[in-house]
PDB file of C-alpha atoms in Angstrom:
ATOM      1  CA  MET A   1      -2.382 -16.035 -19.649  1.00 57.00           C
ATOM      2  CA  SER A   2       0.814 -16.246 -17.582  1.00 82.00           C
ATOM      3  CA  LEU A   3       3.443 -14.077 -15.876  1.00 94.00           C
ATOM      4  CA  LYS A   4       6.190 -16.710 -16.241  1.00 94.00           C
ATOM      5  CA  GLN A   5       8.167 -14.743 -18.840  1.00 94.00           C
ATOM      6  CA  TYR A   6       7.903 -11.611 -16.688  1.00 96.00           C
ATOM      7  CA  TYR A   7       9.270 -13.479 -13.636  1.00 96.00           C
ATOM      8  CA  ASP A   8      12.006 -15.277 -15.602  1.00 96.00           C
ATOM      9  CA  LYS A   9      13.480 -12.007 -16.878  1.00 96.00           C
ATOM     10  CA  ARG A  10      13.727 -10.280 -13.475  1.00 96.00           C
ATOM     11  CA  ASN A  11      15.529 -10.527 -10.160  1.00 96.00           C
ATOM     12  CA  PHE A  12      13.170  -8.785  -7.746  1.00 96.00           C
ATOM     13  CA  GLU A  13      15.943  -8.333  -5.187  1.00 96.00           C
ATOM     14  CA  LYS A  14      17.676  -6.005  -7.648  1.00 96.00           C
ATOM     15  CA  THR A  15      14.820  -4.247  -9.441  1.00 97.00           C
ATOM     16  CA  PRO A  16      12.112  -1.979  -7.969  1.00 97.00           C
ATOM     17  CA  GLU A  17       9.535  -3.365 -10.408  1.00 97.00           C
ATOM     18  CA  PRO A  18       6.498  -4.966  -8.763  1.00 96.00           C
ATOM     19  CA  LYS A  19       6.492  -8.753  -8.555  1.00 93.00           C
ATOM     20  CA  GLY A  20       2.718  -8.852  -8.576  1.00 89.00           C
ATOM     21  CA  GLU A  21       0.651 -11.908  -9.280  1.00 83.00           C
ATOM     22  CA  LEU A  22      -2.021 -13.131 -11.631  1.00 80.00           C
ATOM     23  CA  GLN A  23      -5.318 -11.435 -10.793  1.00 82.00           C
ATOM     24  CA  PRO A  24      -8.883 -12.728 -11.244  1.00 79.00           C
ATOM     25  CA  VAL A  25     -10.587 -11.584 -14.424  1.00 77.00           C
ATOM     26  CA  SER A  26     -12.575  -8.395 -13.802  1.00 77.00           C
ATOM     27  CA  ASN A  27     -14.541  -5.847 -15.776  1.00 79.00           C
ATOM     28  CA  ASN A  28     -11.809  -3.228 -15.328  1.00 83.00           C
ATOM     29  CA  GLN A  29     -10.322  -2.073 -18.597  1.00 95.00           C
ATOM     30  CA  ARG A  30      -7.425   0.159 -17.646  1.00 97.00           C
ATOM     31  CA  PHE A  31      -4.377   1.099 -19.686  1.00 98.00           C
ATOM     32  CA  VAL A  32      -1.043   2.786 -19.140  1.00 98.00           C
ATOM     33  CA  ILE A  33       1.557   4.131 -21.559  1.00 98.00           C
ATOM     34  CA  GLN A  34       5.027   4.416 -20.061  1.00 98.00           C
ATOM     35  CA  ARG A  35       7.963   6.300 -21.557  1.00 97.00           C
ATOM     36  CA  HIS A  36      10.903   3.932 -21.114  1.00 97.00           C
ATOM     37  CA  ALA A  37      14.386   5.418 -21.522  1.00 94.00           C
ATOM     38  CA  ALA A  38      16.132   2.039 -21.741  1.00 94.00           C
ATOM     39  CA  SER A  39      19.064   1.212 -24.059  1.00 92.00           C
ATOM     40  CA  ARG A  40      16.696   2.405 -26.770  1.00 94.00           C
ATOM     41  CA  LEU A  41      14.009   4.939 -25.958  1.00 95.00           C
ATOM     42  CA  HIS A  42      10.505   3.599 -26.530  1.00 97.00           C
ATOM     43  CA  TYR A  43       6.975   3.732 -25.164  1.00 98.00           C
ATOM     44  CA  ASP A  44       5.230   0.754 -23.549  1.00 98.00           C
ATOM     45  CA  LEU A  45       1.482   0.328 -24.077  1.00 98.00           C
ATOM     46  CA  ARG A  46      -0.210  -1.979 -21.564  1.00 98.00           C
ATOM     47  CA  LEU A  47      -3.869  -3.072 -21.650  1.00 98.00           C
ATOM     48  CA  GLU A  48      -5.679  -4.792 -18.789  1.00 96.00           C
ATOM     49  CA  ILE A  49      -7.045  -8.003 -20.269  1.00 94.00           C
ATOM     50  CA  ASN A  50      -7.898 -11.174 -18.345  1.00 91.00           C
ATOM     51  CA  GLY A  51      -5.970 -10.425 -15.143  1.00 92.00           C
ATOM     52  CA  THR A  52      -2.676  -9.224 -16.658  1.00 95.00           C
ATOM     53  CA  LEU A  53      -1.382  -6.292 -18.683  1.00 96.00           C
ATOM     54  CA  LYS A  54      -0.942  -7.265 -22.322  1.00 97.00           C
ATOM     55  CA  SER A  55       2.060  -5.236 -23.449  1.00 97.00           C
ATOM     56  CA  TRP A  56       3.571  -3.726 -26.596  1.00 98.00           C
ATOM     57  CA  ALA A  57       6.768  -1.702 -27.057  1.00 98.00           C
ATOM     58  CA  ILE A  58       6.260   1.238 -29.434  1.00 98.00           C
ATOM     59  CA  PRO A  59       9.632   2.645 -30.622  1.00 97.00           C
ATOM     60  CA  LYS A  60       8.271   6.002 -31.835  1.00 95.00           C
ATOM     61  CA  GLY A  61       5.472   6.302 -29.290  1.00 97.00           C
ATOM     62  CA  PRO A  62       1.749   6.569 -30.049  1.00 97.00           C
ATOM     63  CA  SER A  63       0.318   9.151 -32.432  1.00 96.00           C
ATOM     64  CA  MET A  64      -2.978  10.983 -32.731  1.00 94.00           C
ATOM     65  CA  ASN A  65      -2.486  11.418 -36.489  1.00 93.00           C
ATOM     66  CA  PRO A  66      -4.321   8.734 -38.563  1.00 96.00           C
ATOM     67  CA  THR A  67      -1.646   8.836 -41.272  1.00 95.00           C
ATOM     68  CA  ASP A  68       0.964   7.474 -38.840  1.00 96.00           C
ATOM     69  CA  LYS A  69       1.450   3.723 -38.575  1.00 96.00           C
ATOM     70  CA  ARG A  70       3.295   2.998 -35.356  1.00 97.00           C
ATOM     71  CA  LEU A  71       5.199  -0.275 -35.007  1.00 97.00           C
ATOM     72  CA  ALA A  72       4.210  -2.060 -31.759  1.00 98.00           C
ATOM     73  CA  VAL A  73       6.250  -5.126 -30.744  1.00 97.00           C
ATOM     74  CA  ARG A  74       4.427  -7.528 -28.429  1.00 96.00           C
ATOM     75  CA  THR A  75       6.299  -8.177 -25.164  1.00 96.00           C
ATOM     76  CA  GLU A  76       5.642 -10.349 -22.129  1.00 95.00           C
ATOM     77  CA  ASP A  77       2.532  -9.885 -19.991  1.00 96.00           C
ATOM     78  CA  HIS A  78       3.020  -7.663 -16.932  1.00 97.00           C
ATOM     79  CA  PRO A  79       1.201  -7.773 -13.567  1.00 96.00           C
ATOM     80  CA  LEU A  80      -1.591  -5.262 -12.931  1.00 96.00           C
ATOM     81  CA  GLU A  81       0.607  -3.546 -10.337  1.00 96.00           C
ATOM     82  CA  TYR A  82       2.618  -2.198 -13.287  1.00 98.00           C
ATOM     83  CA  LEU A  83      -0.241   0.227 -14.029  1.00 97.00           C
ATOM     84  CA  THR A  84       1.286   2.654 -11.529  1.00 97.00           C
ATOM     85  CA  PHE A  85       4.976   1.777 -11.816  1.00 97.00           C
ATOM     86  CA  HIS A  86       7.513   4.511 -12.516  1.00 96.00           C
ATOM     87  CA  GLY A  87      11.125   4.981 -11.512  1.00 95.00           C
ATOM     88  CA  THR A  88      14.581   3.772 -12.434  1.00 96.00           C
ATOM     89  CA  ILE A  89      15.422   0.145 -13.191  1.00 97.00           C
ATOM     90  CA  PRO A  90      19.096  -0.202 -12.175  1.00 96.00           C
ATOM     91  CA  LYS A  91      21.859  -0.947 -14.660  1.00 95.00           C
ATOM     92  CA  GLY A  92      22.453  -4.665 -15.137  1.00 95.00           C
ATOM     93  CA  ASN A  93      18.750  -5.513 -14.908  1.00 97.00           C
ATOM     94  CA  TYR A  94      16.426  -6.371 -17.768  1.00 96.00           C
ATOM     95  CA  GLY A  95      14.999  -3.133 -19.158  1.00 96.00           C
ATOM     96  CA  ALA A  96      17.439  -0.935 -17.232  1.00 97.00           C
ATOM     97  CA  GLY A  97      16.620   2.757 -17.530  1.00 95.00           C
ATOM     98  CA  HIS A  98      14.208   5.434 -16.353  1.00 95.00           C
ATOM     99  CA  MET A  99      10.467   5.003 -16.758  1.00 96.00           C
ATOM    100  CA  ILE A 100       7.654   7.527 -16.324  1.00 96.00           C
ATOM    101  CA  ILE A 101       3.903   7.272 -16.803  1.00 96.00           C
ATOM    102  CA  TRP A 102       3.195   9.198 -20.013  1.00 96.00           C
ATOM    103  CA  ASP A 103      -0.558   8.563 -20.045  1.00 97.00           C
ATOM    104  CA  THR A 104      -3.093   6.454 -18.214  1.00 97.00           C
ATOM    105  CA  GLY A 105      -6.842   5.926 -18.237  1.00 96.00           C
ATOM    106  CA  THR A 106      -9.435   3.416 -19.370  1.00 97.00           C
ATOM    107  CA  PHE A 107     -10.438   1.834 -22.665  1.00 97.00           C
ATOM    108  CA  LYS A 108     -13.436   0.073 -24.186  1.00 96.00           C
ATOM    109  CA  VAL A 109     -14.047  -2.128 -27.184  1.00 96.00           C
ATOM    110  CA  ASP A 110     -14.953  -0.021 -30.220  1.00 96.00           C
ATOM    111  CA  THR A 111     -18.408  -1.462 -30.801  1.00 95.00           C
ATOM    112  CA  LYS A 112     -18.699   0.501 -34.062  1.00 93.00           C
ATOM    113  CA  GLU A 113     -16.040  -1.818 -35.463  1.00 95.00           C
ATOM    114  CA  THR A 114     -16.610  -5.182 -33.774  1.00 95.00           C
ATOM    115  CA  ASP A 115     -18.798  -7.156 -31.386  1.00 94.00           C
ATOM    116  CA  LYS A 116     -16.033  -9.625 -30.489  1.00 95.00           C
ATOM    117  CA  GLU A 117     -14.740  -9.996 -26.928  1.00 93.00           C
ATOM    118  CA  LEU A 118     -11.279  -8.597 -26.164  1.00 94.00           C
ATOM    119  CA  SER A 119      -9.732 -12.073 -25.699  1.00 93.00           C
ATOM    120  CA  GLU A 120     -10.995 -13.116 -29.136  1.00 96.00           C
ATOM    121  CA  GLN A 121      -9.708  -9.920 -30.729  1.00 97.00           C
ATOM    122  CA  LEU A 122      -6.313 -10.501 -29.131  1.00 96.00           C
ATOM    123  CA  GLU A 123      -6.235 -14.077 -30.398  1.00 94.00           C
ATOM    124  CA  ILE A 124      -6.999 -13.150 -34.004  1.00 95.00           C
ATOM    125  CA  GLY A 125      -4.651 -10.140 -33.847  1.00 96.00           C
ATOM    126  CA  ASN A 126      -7.104  -7.329 -34.556  1.00 97.00           C
ATOM    127  CA  ILE A 127      -8.102  -5.171 -31.572  1.00 98.00           C
ATOM    128  CA  LYS A 128     -10.505  -2.227 -31.909  1.00 98.00           C
ATOM    129  CA  LEU A 129     -10.471   0.206 -28.993  1.00 97.00           C
ATOM    130  CA  ASN A 130     -11.670   3.509 -27.648  1.00 97.00           C
ATOM    131  CA  PHE A 131      -9.091   5.136 -25.363  1.00 98.00           C
ATOM    132  CA  TYR A 132     -10.045   7.547 -22.585  1.00 96.00           C
ATOM    133  CA  GLY A 133      -6.760   9.072 -21.466  1.00 95.00           C
ATOM    134  CA  SER A 134      -5.464  12.610 -21.064  1.00 91.00           C
ATOM    135  CA  LYS A 135      -3.173  12.437 -24.124  1.00 93.00           C
ATOM    136  CA  ILE A 136      -4.517   9.440 -26.052  1.00 95.00           C
ATOM    137  CA  ARG A 137      -8.234   9.614 -26.784  1.00 95.00           C
ATOM    138  CA  GLY A 138     -10.703   8.206 -29.255  1.00 96.00           C
ATOM    139  CA  ARG A 139     -10.705   5.268 -31.632  1.00 97.00           C
ATOM    140  CA  PHE A 140      -7.623   3.116 -32.273  1.00 98.00           C
ATOM    141  CA  ALA A 141      -6.746  -0.256 -33.769  1.00 98.00           C
ATOM    142  CA  LEU A 142      -3.976  -2.693 -32.844  1.00 98.00           C
ATOM    143  CA  VAL A 143      -3.301  -5.043 -35.759  1.00 97.00           C
ATOM    144  CA  ARG A 144      -0.854  -7.967 -35.812  1.00 97.00           C
ATOM    145  CA  THR A 145       1.260  -8.035 -38.982  1.00 96.00           C
ATOM    146  CA  THR A 146       3.326 -11.199 -38.354  1.00 91.00           C
ATOM    147  CA  SER A 147       2.524 -14.749 -37.321  1.00 84.00           C
ATOM    148  CA  LYS A 148       2.087 -15.505 -33.612  1.00 80.00           C
ATOM    149  CA  ASN A 149       5.541 -15.938 -32.036  1.00 74.00           C
ATOM    150  CA  ASP A 150       7.811 -14.543 -29.318  1.00 69.00           C
ATOM    151  CA  THR A 151       8.429 -11.300 -31.227  1.00 79.00           C
ATOM    152  CA  GLU A 152       5.047 -10.497 -32.741  1.00 94.00           C
ATOM    153  CA  GLN A 153       4.929  -7.258 -34.685  1.00 96.00           C
ATOM    154  CA  TRP A 154       1.766  -5.180 -34.596  1.00 98.00           C
ATOM    155  CA  LEU A 155       0.709  -1.728 -35.784  1.00 98.00           C
ATOM    156  CA  LEU A 156      -0.965   0.874 -33.576  1.00 98.00           C
ATOM    157  CA  LEU A 157      -3.283   2.955 -35.766  1.00 98.00           C
ATOM    158  CA  LYS A 158      -5.295   6.059 -34.920  1.00 98.00           C
ATOM    159  CA  LYS A 159      -8.740   6.186 -36.542  1.00 97.00           C
ATOM    160  CA  LYS A 160     -10.269   9.358 -37.959  1.00 95.00           C
ATOM    161  CA  ASP A 161     -12.574  10.876 -35.329  1.00 94.00           C
ATOM    162  CA  GLU A 162     -13.116  14.143 -33.449  1.00 91.00           C
ATOM    163  CA  TYR A 163      -9.833  13.682 -31.550  1.00 92.00           C
ATOM    164  CA  ALA A 164      -7.612  12.979 -34.565  1.00 92.00           C
ATOM    165  CA  ILE A 165      -5.120  15.598 -35.698  1.00 88.00           C
ATOM    166  CA  THR A 166      -3.706  16.290 -39.165  1.00 84.00           C
ATOM    167  CA  THR A 167      -0.389  17.873 -38.154  1.00 80.00           C
ATOM    168  CA  PHE A 168       2.943  16.305 -37.202  1.00 82.00           C
ATOM    169  CA  TYR A 169       2.759  14.346 -33.925  1.00 89.00           C
ATOM    170  CA  ASP A 170       5.671  13.447 -31.678  1.00 88.00           C
ATOM    171  CA  ALA A 171       4.975  11.955 -28.242  1.00 91.00           C
ATOM    172  CA  GLU A 172       8.262  13.457 -27.005  1.00 87.00           C
ATOM    173  CA  THR A 173       6.853  16.985 -27.223  1.00 83.00           C
ATOM    174  CA  LEU A 174       4.415  16.068 -24.429  1.00 85.00           C
ATOM    175  CA  VAL A 175       7.134  14.909 -22.024  1.00 85.00           C
ATOM    176  CA  PRO A 176       7.941  17.353 -19.175  1.00 74.00           C
ATOM    177  CA  ILE A 177      11.439  18.651 -19.913  1.00 64.00           C
ATOM    178  CA  SER A 178      12.196  19.399 -16.261  1.00 56.00           C
ATOM    179  CA  THR A 179      11.972  15.777 -15.153  1.00 53.00           C
ATOM    180  CA  THR A 180      12.724  13.532 -18.099  1.00 47.00           C
ATOM    181  CA  ARG A 181      14.854  15.281 -20.667  1.00 48.00           C
ATOM    182  CA  LYS A 182      18.010  17.359 -20.595  1.00 50.00           C
ATOM    183  CA  LYS A 183      17.401  21.031 -21.182  1.00 47.00           C
ATOM    184  CA  LYS A 184      18.138  21.989 -24.741  1.00 50.00           C
ATOM    185  CA  VAL A 185      19.129  25.248 -26.355  1.00 48.00           C
ATOM    186  CA  ALA A 186      16.002  27.083 -27.454  1.00 52.00           C
ATOM    187  CA  THR A 187      15.081  26.434 -31.074  1.00 57.00           C
ATOM    188  CA  GLN A 188      12.789  28.274 -33.437  1.00 65.00           C
ATOM    189  CA  LEU A 189       9.157  27.327 -32.942  1.00 70.00           C
ATOM    190  CA  LYS A 190       7.361  26.041 -36.000  1.00 71.00           C
ATOM    191  CA  PRO A 191       3.663  26.925 -36.375  1.00 72.00           C
ATOM    192  CA  GLY A 192       1.493  23.818 -36.448  1.00 71.00           C
ATOM    193  CA  SER A 193       3.902  21.629 -34.484  1.00 74.00           C
ATOM    194  CA  LEU A 194       2.974  20.356 -31.048  1.00 76.00           C
ATOM    195  CA  ILE A 195       4.218  22.671 -28.306  1.00 77.00           C
ATOM    196  CA  GLN A 196       4.455  21.728 -24.625  1.00 75.00           C
ATOM    197  CA  PRO A 197       3.290  24.871 -22.777  1.00 80.00           C
ATOM    198  CA  MET A 198       4.236  25.699 -19.209  1.00 77.00           C
ATOM    199  CA  LEU A 199       1.859  24.047 -16.744  1.00 76.00           C
ATOM    200  CA  ALA A 200       0.936  24.954 -13.193  1.00 74.00           C
ATOM    201  CA  SER A 201       1.942  22.537 -10.456  1.00 72.00           C
ATOM    202  CA  SER A 202       0.381  21.945  -7.038  1.00 73.00           C
ATOM    203  CA  THR A 203       2.118  22.626  -3.733  1.00 73.00           C
ATOM    204  CA  LYS A 204       1.293  21.950  -0.099  1.00 77.00           C
ATOM    205  CA  ASP A 205       2.436  25.399   1.084  1.00 78.00           C
ATOM    206  CA  ILE A 206       0.721  28.704   0.338  1.00 76.00           C
ATOM    207  CA  PHE A 207       2.956  30.853  -1.847  1.00 74.00           C
ATOM    208  CA  ASN A 208       2.794  34.595  -1.256  1.00 76.00           C
ATOM    209  CA  ASP A 209       5.531  36.987  -2.344  1.00 78.00           C
ATOM    210  CA  PRO A 210       5.174  40.743  -3.026  1.00 79.00           C
ATOM    211  CA  ASN A 211       7.701  40.400  -5.864  1.00 81.00           C
ATOM    212  CA  TYR A 212       5.302  38.177  -7.823  1.00 79.00           C
ATOM    213  CA  ILE A 213       2.097  39.002  -9.665  1.00 78.00           C
ATOM    214  CA  PHE A 214      -0.718  36.465  -9.406  1.00 77.00           C
ATOM    215  CA  GLU A 215      -3.650  35.727 -11.682  1.00 76.00           C
ATOM    216  CA  LEU A 216      -6.834  33.705 -11.374  1.00 76.00           C
ATOM    217  CA  LYS A 217      -6.858  30.017 -12.225  1.00 79.00           C
ATOM    218  CA  TRP A 218      -9.284  30.046 -15.149  1.00 84.00           C
ATOM    219  CA  ASP A 219     -11.433  26.968 -15.612  1.00 88.00           C
ATOM    220  CA  GLY A 220     -11.423  26.502 -19.371  1.00 91.00           C
ATOM    221  CA  TYR A 221      -9.627  24.972 -22.370  1.00 91.00           C
ATOM    222  CA  ARG A 222      -5.878  25.482 -22.801  1.00 91.00           C
ATOM    223  CA  VAL A 223      -5.446  26.420 -26.462  1.00 93.00           C
ATOM    224  CA  ILE A 224      -2.380  27.129 -28.589  1.00 92.00           C
ATOM    225  CA  ALA A 225      -3.154  29.353 -31.601  1.00 93.00           C
ATOM    226  CA  HIS A 226      -0.836  29.055 -34.615  1.00 91.00           C
ATOM    227  CA  ILE A 227      -1.231  31.978 -37.044  1.00 91.00           C
ATOM    228  CA  THR A 228       0.719  31.794 -40.324  1.00 88.00           C
ATOM    229  CA  ASN A 229       0.054  33.759 -43.499  1.00 84.00           C
ATOM    230  CA  GLY A 230      -3.466  34.556 -42.303  1.00 85.00           C
ATOM    231  CA  LYS A 231      -4.265  30.888 -41.609  1.00 89.00           C
ATOM    232  CA  VAL A 232      -5.192  29.847 -38.074  1.00 92.00           C
ATOM    233  CA  LEU A 233      -4.826  26.502 -36.311  1.00 91.00           C
ATOM    234  CA  LEU A 234      -6.270  26.164 -32.808  1.00 91.00           C
ATOM    235  CA  GLN A 235      -4.822  23.187 -30.936  1.00 89.00           C
ATOM    236  CA  SER A 236      -5.104  21.708 -27.481  1.00 88.00           C
ATOM    237  CA  ARG A 237      -1.766  21.029 -25.788  1.00 83.00           C
ATOM    238  CA  ASN A 238      -2.225  17.411 -26.927  1.00 79.00           C
ATOM    239  CA  GLY A 239      -2.764  18.393 -30.558  1.00 82.00           C
ATOM    240  CA  ILE A 240      -6.583  18.193 -30.836  1.00 84.00           C
ATOM    241  CA  ASN A 241      -7.931  20.589 -33.474  1.00 86.00           C
ATOM    242  CA  TYR A 242     -10.340  23.199 -32.023  1.00 88.00           C
ATOM    243  CA  ASN A 243     -10.956  25.227 -35.209  1.00 89.00           C
ATOM    244  CA  THR A 244     -14.573  24.068 -35.463  1.00 88.00           C
ATOM    245  CA  LYS A 245     -15.415  24.160 -31.761  1.00 90.00           C
ATOM    246  CA  PHE A 246     -14.154  27.739 -31.389  1.00 92.00           C
ATOM    247  CA  SER A 247     -14.918  28.967 -34.896  1.00 92.00           C
ATOM    248  CA  LYS A 248     -15.630  32.565 -33.794  1.00 93.00           C
ATOM    249  CA  LEU A 249     -12.243  32.802 -32.095  1.00 94.00           C
ATOM    250  CA  HIS A 250     -10.650  31.247 -35.183  1.00 93.00           C
ATOM    251  CA  ASP A 251     -12.172  33.905 -37.450  1.00 93.00           C
ATOM    252  CA  GLU A 252     -11.137  36.777 -35.165  1.00 94.00           C
ATOM    253  CA  LEU A 253      -7.542  35.571 -34.958  1.00 94.00           C
ATOM    254  CA  ALA A 254      -7.414  35.327 -38.766  1.00 91.00           C
ATOM    255  CA  THR A 255      -7.383  39.141 -38.880  1.00 92.00           C
ATOM    256  CA  ILE A 256      -3.916  39.252 -37.277  1.00 92.00           C
ATOM    257  CA  GLU A 257      -1.502  40.309 -40.006  1.00 87.00           C
ATOM    258  CA  HIS A 258       1.743  38.783 -38.708  1.00 87.00           C
ATOM    259  CA  ASP A 259       2.825  35.228 -37.924  1.00 88.00           C
ATOM    260  CA  VAL A 260       2.609  34.327 -34.267  1.00 89.00           C
ATOM    261  CA  ILE A 261       2.004  31.468 -31.835  1.00 91.00           C
ATOM    262  CA  LEU A 262      -0.288  32.352 -28.915  1.00 92.00           C
ATOM    263  CA  ASP A 263      -0.734  30.354 -25.721  1.00 92.00           C
ATOM    264  CA  GLY A 264      -3.918  31.005 -23.773  1.00 91.00           C
ATOM    265  CA  GLU A 265      -7.026  29.758 -22.029  1.00 92.00           C
ATOM    266  CA  VAL A 266     -10.468  29.838 -23.637  1.00 94.00           C
ATOM    267  CA  VAL A 267     -13.100  30.524 -20.979  1.00 93.00           C
ATOM    268  CA  LEU A 268     -16.827  31.189 -20.876  1.00 91.00           C
ATOM    269  CA  VAL A 269     -17.842  33.565 -18.058  1.00 90.00           C
ATOM    270  CA  ASP A 270     -21.183  34.614 -16.610  1.00 90.00           C
ATOM    271  CA  SER A 271     -22.290  38.185 -15.815  1.00 90.00           C
ATOM    272  CA  ASN A 272     -20.235  38.089 -12.610  1.00 88.00           C
ATOM    273  CA  GLY A 273     -17.069  37.063 -14.415  1.00 86.00           C
ATOM    274  CA  VAL A 274     -17.117  33.504 -13.066  1.00 88.00           C
ATOM    275  CA  SER A 275     -15.955  30.834 -15.508  1.00 89.00           C
ATOM    276  CA  GLN A 276     -18.570  28.230 -16.504  1.00 90.00           C
ATOM    277  CA  PHE A 277     -16.669  25.147 -17.590  1.00 89.00           C
ATOM    278  CA  GLY A 278     -19.758  22.928 -17.889  1.00 87.00           C
ATOM    279  CA  GLU A 279     -21.329  25.264 -20.445  1.00 88.00           C
ATOM    280  CA  LEU A 280     -18.022  25.632 -22.258  1.00 89.00           C
ATOM    281  CA  GLN A 281     -17.877  21.867 -22.751  1.00 85.00           C
ATOM    282  CA  ASN A 282     -21.177  22.061 -24.657  1.00 84.00           C
ATOM    283  CA  TYR A 283     -20.165  25.175 -26.593  1.00 86.00           C
ATOM    284  CA  PRO A 284     -21.225  26.195 -29.248  1.00 81.00           C
ATOM    285  CA  ASP A 285     -24.497  24.335 -28.562  1.00 67.00           C
ATOM    286  CA  SER A 286     -25.079  25.985 -25.173  1.00 58.00           C
TER     287      SER A 286
END
């Protein structure tokens, strides 16, 4: 448990990265996944364990599809202050390039798989986790595939659970184009692939213009419906399959005769037309 490698690789007078320091062990179990456009684009997974962030570089990014086996190369420990770091590391510095926070949240040991403490799991090279993020959720495993050394290779594996998807998954489709990628010429959408829908953004000023039409902010589930040859796939914007949860909607959409991709919000309203998100979360049991 040391930040020596982290310090040795950086000149903090030339990089905006936090210097940080070793923190006391706590019960916090936070994680961050950062998209790092360095010399080679990759994603950095960092887990809070024993006062530092244990880190892995994932070339293809994480996946919510259990059939994907993502290479994860162990890197140096980072300080906890890195949980919120984003920005540009200037050219000439280690890891030069632009970094954004792709996902963040908390994690717990997957007690269905193991009763070992995190430090012990890390030592033996077999970590079982439950992630609670906005993009990465559910059960995962991190498994070391090489001997312990300076360039340990691991695999990040998604387990089959209610959050797993069965379609193609690419973390890049969930990156905001406006801030991190160059705009591309529009391409043909493929039903079943992950699609990044337009999202509302907050502003400090009230916007009111007679040339614009406004609609209510519905409190529900954002759902993308893929309809192809009479078959329907309901997905969240992160790729979670909602066919079972919203089975009635699935069956109604199956009557559409042409192929189409629909972007919408599934809401449950009361007699006054007010959305009831709490009841929708328990649907169809409520």
